Amino acid sequence: MERRDIPRGRFAPSPSGRIHLGNILCCLLAWLSVRQRGGKVILRVEDLDTARCPRRYAARMEEDLRWLGLDWDEGPGAGGSDGPYYQSERTALYQAALERLTDLGLVYPCFCTRAELHAASAPHREDGQVVYAGTCRRLSAAEAAERAKSRSPALRLRAPEEEIAFADGHMGLYRENLARDCGDFLLRRSDGMFAYQLAVVVDDAAMGVTEVVRGADLLSSTPRQLLLYRLLGLPAPAFVHFPLLLSPDGRRLSKRDADAGLDSLRGRAAAEVLGKLAYLAGFNPSAEPRTAEALLADFSWEKVPREDIRIPAGLF
Ligand code: GLU
């Protein structure tokens, strides 16, 4: 049997702080979706930004996931043939992919500073990201070489004037014209750090991931990733995006939301946390405690809402 015949899902958290309820819901859904079909779970630590994601945070995150009963078959502490499982140790793979894209003539250096990027009259996307105006795309090779003497450039991929559409497993059809809605996007920052978009594609392909489950805030990243899969000649996984969890006052959860973080949640039983989350996400009939294992019987994507989910005040 081919490896891809068995569903392979993954947790891909960035340990920049203690995981919060949104991260837990993401891991729970990814785990249930793949375990229900007898598949494998991989844990990959997305610590590209090593300054923000020190190893001690990753260790605590792994411990929190174990405490929740969300286990993995491949990844830190579990072995597996596709390691290392920390992105900070996989840069040679990202470099090889970058070279392949460069050979296709699709990569160019960008010298714009942050201030210049924001000052450019490019339209802003709904998600607050700036659409790159393409300023450095027009530099000649000689100009670029001259500028590179005083400033190391970021590297961007030329976004094609093309609509990329895909059927999300939960949110339905999603489409984006990359040139218009996104612009040429970053593959590597000027400080040498590889971009999430490139790393996630290289890793999901290398690890044989067949299903990516993640929050709807990453829906608009998917067309960029699909383009990269195509250019790199890699098979793309299925994508399933789920609605975001909002705090009781309607804001997106962040690692700063102490109430939603595991620091306060570890005082209770893991099943209490999972039972309440599953209730909010539509597949626990009441807010009663449930283990991840017990939720396997009730989980189905059809029960999960498509609109953002606000956590009622006082539930946790
Ligand atoms: N590392 C990303 C995050 O924690 C998730 C990336 C993904 O699931 O594709 O937001």
mmCIF file of N, CA, C and O and ligand atoms in Angstrom, residues 10 12-14 23 44 46 196 200 204 212-214 217-218 225, ligand 1:
data_model
loop_
_atom_site.group_PDB
_atom_site.id
_atom_site.type_symbol
_atom_site.label_atom_id
_atom_site.label_comp_id
_atom_site.label_asym_id
_atom_site.label_seq_id
_atom_site.Cartn_x
_atom_site.Cartn_y
_atom_site.Cartn_z
ATOM 1 N N ARG A 10 -1.792 16.443 10.369
ATOM 2 C CA ARG A 10 -0.678 16.973 11.185
ATOM 3 C C ARG A 10 -1.142 18.086 12.116
ATOM 4 O O ARG A 10 -2.135 18.764 11.890
ATOM 5 N N ALA A 12 0.589 21.530 13.380
ATOM 6 C CA ALA A 12 1.742 22.339 12.968
ATOM 7 C C ALA A 12 1.795 23.642 13.762
ATOM 8 O O ALA A 12 1.812 24.724 13.194
ATOM 9 N N PRO A 13 1.803 23.553 15.074
ATOM 10 C CA PRO A 13 1.758 24.786 15.872
ATOM 11 C C PRO A 13 3.084 25.537 15.880
ATOM 12 O O PRO A 13 4.146 24.954 15.691
ATOM 13 N N SER A 14 2.963 26.849 16.060
ATOM 14 C CA SER A 14 4.141 27.705 16.256
ATOM 15 C C SER A 14 4.229 28.004 17.742
ATOM 16 O O SER A 14 3.391 28.727 18.264
ATOM 17 N N ASN A 23 -5.708 27.051 19.420
ATOM 18 C CA ASN A 23 -4.723 26.029 19.015
ATOM 19 C C ASN A 23 -5.224 24.641 19.397
ATOM 20 O O ASN A 23 -5.050 23.676 18.654
ATOM 21 N N ARG A 44 4.572 18.594 13.784
ATOM 22 C CA ARG A 44 5.707 19.369 13.253
ATOM 23 C C ARG A 44 5.714 20.714 13.976
ATOM 24 O O ARG A 44 4.686 21.396 14.028
ATOM 25 N N GLU A 46 6.520 24.418 14.174
ATOM 26 C CA GLU A 46 6.803 25.502 13.219
ATOM 27 C C GLU A 46 7.531 26.639 13.945
ATOM 28 O O GLU A 46 6.951 27.669 14.286
ATOM 29 N N TYR A 196 6.881 31.265 5.941
ATOM 30 C CA TYR A 196 5.941 30.192 6.279
ATOM 31 C C TYR A 196 5.386 29.517 5.030
ATOM 32 O O TYR A 196 5.302 28.292 4.963
ATOM 33 N N VAL A 200 5.904 25.522 4.761
ATOM 34 C CA VAL A 200 4.761 24.642 5.030
ATOM 35 C C VAL A 200 4.501 23.709 3.843
ATOM 36 O O VAL A 200 4.159 22.531 4.014
ATOM 37 N N ASP A 204 4.846 19.753 4.331
ATOM 38 C CA ASP A 204 3.657 18.906 4.202
ATOM 39 C C ASP A 204 3.874 17.880 3.092
ATOM 40 O O ASP A 204 3.478 16.725 3.216
ATOM 41 N N VAL A 212 -4.778 18.829 5.499
ATOM 42 C CA VAL A 212 -4.378 19.961 6.337
ATOM 43 C C VAL A 212 -5.636 20.545 6.972
ATOM 44 O O VAL A 212 -6.541 20.987 6.266
ATOM 45 N N VAL A 213 -5.696 20.497 8.295
ATOM 46 C CA VAL A 213 -6.818 21.092 9.034
ATOM 47 C C VAL A 213 -6.274 22.298 9.776
ATOM 48 O O VAL A 213 -5.295 22.180 10.523
ATOM 49 N N ARG A 214 -6.883 23.462 9.577
ATOM 50 C CA ARG A 214 -6.381 24.663 10.257
ATOM 51 C C ARG A 214 -7.438 25.754 10.240
ATOM 52 O O ARG A 214 -8.456 25.643 9.540
ATOM 53 N N ASP A 217 -8.278 31.651 9.292
ATOM 54 C CA ASP A 217 -7.368 32.774 9.042
ATOM 55 C C ASP A 217 -6.314 32.392 8.006
ATOM 56 O O ASP A 217 -5.678 33.266 7.421
ATOM 57 N N LEU A 218 -6.141 31.091 7.750
ATOM 58 C CA LEU A 218 -5.139 30.666 6.766
ATOM 59 C C LEU A 218 -5.752 30.279 5.421
ATOM 60 O O LEU A 218 -5.031 29.864 4.502
ATOM 61 N N GLN A 225 -0.048 28.630 -1.503
ATOM 62 C CA GLN A 225 0.562 27.317 -1.265
ATOM 63 C C GLN A 225 0.272 26.377 -2.437
ATOM 64 O O GLN A 225 1.142 25.621 -2.863
HETATM 65 N N1 GLU B 1 2.151 27.279 12.266
HETATM 66 C C1 GLU B 1 0.892 27.844 11.887
HETATM 67 C C2 GLU B 1 0.215 28.415 13.105
HETATM 68 O O1 GLU B 1 0.510 28.025 14.216
HETATM 69 C C3 GLU B 1 -0.051 26.837 11.252
HETATM 70 C C4 GLU B 1 0.321 26.529 9.869
HETATM 71 C C5 GLU B 1 -0.617 25.602 9.149
HETATM 72 O O2 GLU B 1 -1.425 24.896 9.770
HETATM 73 O O3 GLU B 1 -0.510 25.553 7.928
HETATM 74 O O4 GLU B 1 -0.624 29.269 12.936
#
